[in-house]
Amino acid sequence: RNIPEIRKWVRFTFTTTPVQTRKNTSNNRKDELLDIAYKMFIAKGYDNTSVDEIIKEAGIAKGTFYYYFTTKEEMLDLVINNMIEKEITVASKVIEMPIPVEQKIVGIISSFRPNDDEESIVNALNDDSNMKMHNKYNNKLWEQLNHQMNFSIY
């Protein structure tokens, strides 16, 4: 396979929303709120989504939101963590595949690219007002990439 085909195949074969890759926890309400935020951040963008809109969509009181999250930024941080967890899952599956090393490398790199529909979240991260979040995302992503690359891909 050539590089564009590998990238397309990796994204198609292993693409799931971040919330689908999370483990089941006793915090179903928190997971539900993260699912709602993820969808709203994608549809409207992070800056154009308010806490009030998230709680309205969830049908909860504002106090319930603040029971789980101290700020909307914390929520974005958790959404980002879920996105990266999904990317790690995809990279791990690529590593385990019986394909040539070159294809594994392309597959691993491709797995760490956000989905096209996650562009608004990535744009929020690249905004000057979100440099702290941007740096967090990049640091966590590089940390995970280094961890993944320490595994044998041969």
mmCIF file of C-alpha atoms in Angstrom:
data_model
loop_
_atom_site.group_PDB
_atom_site.id
_atom_site.type_symbol
_atom_site.label_atom_id
_atom_site.label_comp_id
_atom_site.label_asym_id
_atom_site.label_seq_id
_atom_site.Cartn_x
_atom_site.Cartn_y
_atom_site.Cartn_z
ATOM 1 C CA ARG A 1 0.000 0.000 0.000
ATOM 2 C CA ASN A 2 1.137 3.544 -0.613
ATOM 3 C CA ILE A 3 1.190 6.179 2.133
ATOM 4 C CA PRO A 4 -2.143 7.909 1.318
ATOM 5 C CA GLU A 5 -3.870 4.518 1.197
ATOM 6 C CA ILE A 6 -2.397 3.533 4.561
ATOM 7 C CA ARG A 7 -3.507 6.792 6.178
ATOM 8 C CA LYS A 8 -7.022 6.403 4.783
ATOM 9 C CA TRP A 9 -7.150 2.747 5.833
ATOM 10 C CA VAL A 10 -5.984 3.494 9.399
ATOM 11 C CA ARG A 11 -8.521 6.302 9.852
ATOM 12 C CA PHE A 12 -11.352 4.204 8.380
ATOM 13 C CA THR A 13 -10.493 0.938 10.130
ATOM 14 C CA PHE A 14 -9.929 2.244 13.628
ATOM 15 C CA THR A 15 -11.889 5.496 13.836
ATOM 16 C CA THR A 16 -14.220 5.724 16.806
ATOM 17 C CA THR A 17 -15.311 8.657 18.893
ATOM 18 C CA PRO A 18 -13.192 9.177 21.999
ATOM 19 C CA VAL A 19 -16.028 8.254 24.310
ATOM 20 C CA GLN A 20 -16.321 4.820 22.709
ATOM 21 C CA THR A 21 -12.787 3.915 23.731
ATOM 22 C CA ARG A 22 -13.171 4.897 27.376
ATOM 23 C CA LYS A 23 -13.600 2.210 29.977
ATOM 24 C CA ASN A 24 -16.930 1.885 31.727
ATOM 25 C CA THR A 25 -16.863 3.679 35.046
ATOM 26 C CA SER A 26 -19.286 4.451 37.815
ATOM 27 C CA ASN A 27 -19.263 8.058 36.570
ATOM 28 C CA ASN A 28 -21.818 7.516 33.816
ATOM 29 C CA ARG A 29 -23.144 11.053 34.277
ATOM 30 C CA LYS A 30 -19.655 12.505 33.901
ATOM 31 C CA ASP A 31 -19.123 10.414 30.758
ATOM 32 C CA GLU A 32 -22.478 11.609 29.435
ATOM 33 C CA LEU A 33 -21.472 15.235 30.024
ATOM 34 C CA LEU A 34 -18.147 14.647 28.260
ATOM 35 C CA ASP A 35 -20.014 13.079 25.324
ATOM 36 C CA ILE A 36 -22.290 16.101 25.088
ATOM 37 C CA ALA A 37 -19.378 18.535 25.360
ATOM 38 C CA TYR A 38 -17.397 16.640 22.726
ATOM 39 C CA LYS A 39 -20.310 16.818 20.266
ATOM 40 C CA MET A 40 -21.015 20.479 21.035
ATOM 41 C CA PHE A 41 -17.359 21.509 20.797
ATOM 42 C CA ILE A 42 -17.255 19.860 17.383
ATOM 43 C CA ALA A 43 -20.552 21.317 16.185
ATOM 44 C CA LYS A 44 -20.162 24.842 17.570
ATOM 45 C CA GLY A 45 -16.528 25.148 18.578
ATOM 46 C CA TYR A 46 -15.183 25.398 22.104
ATOM 47 C CA ASP A 47 -15.504 29.184 22.407
ATOM 48 C CA ASN A 48 -19.075 29.160 21.096
ATOM 49 C CA THR A 49 -20.262 26.503 23.540
ATOM 50 C CA SER A 50 -21.347 27.656 26.974
ATOM 51 C CA VAL A 51 -21.673 25.674 30.189
ATOM 52 C CA ASP A 52 -25.346 26.668 30.203
ATOM 53 C CA GLU A 53 -25.829 25.041 26.791
ATOM 54 C CA ILE A 54 -24.124 21.854 27.950
ATOM 55 C CA ILE A 55 -26.252 21.576 31.085
ATOM 56 C CA LYS A 56 -29.410 22.370 29.122
ATOM 57 C CA GLU A 57 -28.607 19.593 26.638
ATOM 58 C CA ALA A 58 -27.878 17.216 29.531
ATOM 59 C CA GLY A 59 -30.988 18.242 31.440
ATOM 60 C CA ILE A 60 -29.097 18.818 34.677
ATOM 61 C CA ALA A 61 -28.686 21.610 37.199
ATOM 62 C CA LYS A 62 -25.628 23.852 37.076
ATOM 63 C CA GLY A 63 -24.526 22.483 40.445
ATOM 64 C CA THR A 64 -24.352 18.993 38.954
ATOM 65 C CA PHE A 65 -21.991 20.254 36.257
ATOM 66 C CA TYR A 66 -19.725 21.818 38.865
ATOM 67 C CA TYR A 67 -19.822 18.634 40.921
ATOM 68 C CA TYR A 68 -17.951 16.922 38.068
ATOM 69 C CA PHE A 69 -15.946 19.810 36.579
ATOM 70 C CA THR A 70 -14.500 22.979 38.060
ATOM 71 C CA THR A 71 -14.456 24.800 34.699
ATOM 72 C CA LYS A 72 -15.296 24.383 31.032
ATOM 73 C CA GLU A 73 -11.535 24.339 30.407
ATOM 74 C CA GLU A 74 -11.216 21.272 32.646
ATOM 75 C CA MET A 75 -13.935 19.641 30.572
ATOM 76 C CA LEU A 76 -12.012 20.448 27.377
ATOM 77 C CA ASP A 77 -8.912 18.930 28.963
ATOM 78 C CA LEU A 78 -10.787 15.677 29.604
ATOM 79 C CA VAL A 79 -12.225 15.686 26.072
ATOM 80 C CA ILE A 80 -8.672 16.074 24.757
ATOM 81 C CA ASN A 81 -7.485 13.206 26.964
ATOM 82 C CA ASN A 82 -10.236 11.029 25.501
ATOM 83 C CA MET A 83 -9.210 11.997 21.961
ATOM 84 C CA ILE A 84 -5.605 11.035 22.716
ATOM 85 C CA GLU A 85 -6.691 7.767 24.362
ATOM 86 C CA LYS A 86 -8.506 6.910 21.133
ATOM 87 C CA GLU A 87 -5.404 7.728 19.104
ATOM 88 C CA ILE A 88 -3.258 5.555 21.399
ATOM 89 C CA THR A 89 -5.679 2.669 20.971
ATOM 90 C CA VAL A 90 -5.433 2.985 17.197
ATOM 91 C CA ALA A 91 -1.612 3.189 17.293
ATOM 92 C CA SER A 92 -1.438 0.102 19.516
ATOM 93 C CA LYS A 93 -3.564 -1.860 17.060
ATOM 94 C CA VAL A 94 -1.329 -0.773 14.183
ATOM 95 C CA ILE A 95 1.781 -1.881 16.100
ATOM 96 C CA GLU A 96 0.292 -5.357 16.573
ATOM 97 C CA MET A 97 -0.497 -5.783 12.880
ATOM 98 C CA PRO A 98 1.634 -8.109 10.745
ATOM 99 C CA ILE A 99 2.563 -5.439 8.192
ATOM 100 C CA PRO A 100 5.928 -4.058 7.018
ATOM 101 C CA VAL A 101 7.718 -1.581 9.284
ATOM 102 C CA GLU A 102 7.227 1.313 6.840
ATOM 103 C CA GLN A 103 3.470 0.769 6.891
ATOM 104 C CA LYS A 104 3.471 0.549 10.695
ATOM 105 C CA ILE A 105 5.281 3.878 10.976
ATOM 106 C CA VAL A 106 2.829 5.585 8.619
ATOM 107 C CA GLY A 107 -0.075 3.927 10.429
ATOM 108 C CA ILE A 108 1.160 5.040 13.852
ATOM 109 C CA ILE A 109 1.694 8.621 12.695
ATOM 110 C CA SER A 110 -1.720 8.644 11.008
ATOM 111 C CA SER A 111 -3.395 7.352 14.155
ATOM 112 C CA PHE A 112 -2.261 10.442 16.069
ATOM 113 C CA ARG A 113 -4.059 12.826 13.742
ATOM 114 C CA PRO A 114 -7.445 14.073 14.991
ATOM 115 C CA ASN A 115 -10.462 13.160 12.891
ATOM 116 C CA ASP A 116 -11.708 15.745 10.411
ATOM 117 C CA ASP A 117 -14.792 16.382 12.566
ATOM 118 C CA GLU A 118 -12.536 17.232 15.527
ATOM 119 C CA GLU A 119 -11.115 20.250 13.691
ATOM 120 C CA SER A 120 -13.057 22.760 15.796
ATOM 121 C CA ILE A 121 -11.517 21.345 18.985
ATOM 122 C CA VAL A 122 -8.062 21.479 17.413
ATOM 123 C CA ASN A 123 -8.782 25.062 16.308
ATOM 124 C CA ALA A 124 -9.749 25.914 19.889
ATOM 125 C CA LEU A 125 -6.424 24.496 21.037
ATOM 126 C CA ASN A 126 -4.526 26.597 18.506
ATOM 127 C CA ASP A 127 -6.237 29.831 19.527
ATOM 128 C CA ASP A 128 -3.947 32.248 21.394
ATOM 129 C CA SER A 129 -6.341 32.293 24.351
ATOM 130 C CA ASN A 130 -5.916 28.533 24.754
ATOM 131 C CA MET A 131 -2.132 28.279 24.665
ATOM 132 C CA LYS A 132 -2.103 26.500 28.016
ATOM 133 C CA MET A 133 -4.450 23.838 26.643
ATOM 134 C CA HIS A 134 -2.527 23.709 23.377
ATOM 135 C CA ASN A 135 0.701 23.025 25.243
ATOM 136 C CA LYS A 136 -1.005 20.397 27.412
ATOM 137 C CA TYR A 137 -2.326 18.606 24.346
ATOM 138 C CA ASN A 138 1.018 18.697 22.548
ATOM 139 C CA ASN A 139 2.970 17.583 25.622
ATOM 140 C CA LYS A 140 0.596 14.702 26.285
ATOM 141 C CA LEU A 141 0.583 13.729 22.621
ATOM 142 C CA TRP A 142 4.401 13.717 22.406
ATOM 143 C CA GLU A 143 4.637 11.795 25.672
ATOM 144 C CA GLN A 144 2.313 9.145 24.293
ATOM 145 C CA LEU A 145 4.065 9.055 20.921
ATOM 146 C CA ASN A 146 7.410 8.487 22.647
ATOM 147 C CA HIS A 147 5.851 5.754 24.759
ATOM 148 C CA GLN A 148 4.379 4.061 21.688
ATOM 149 C CA MET A 149 7.622 4.289 19.741
ATOM 150 C CA ASN A 150 9.493 2.571 22.584
ATOM 151 C CA PHE A 151 7.554 -0.586 21.751
ATOM 152 C CA SER A 152 9.046 -2.736 19.060
ATOM 153 C CA ILE A 153 7.451 -2.166 15.690
ATOM 154 C CA TYR A 154 9.507 -4.830 13.959
#
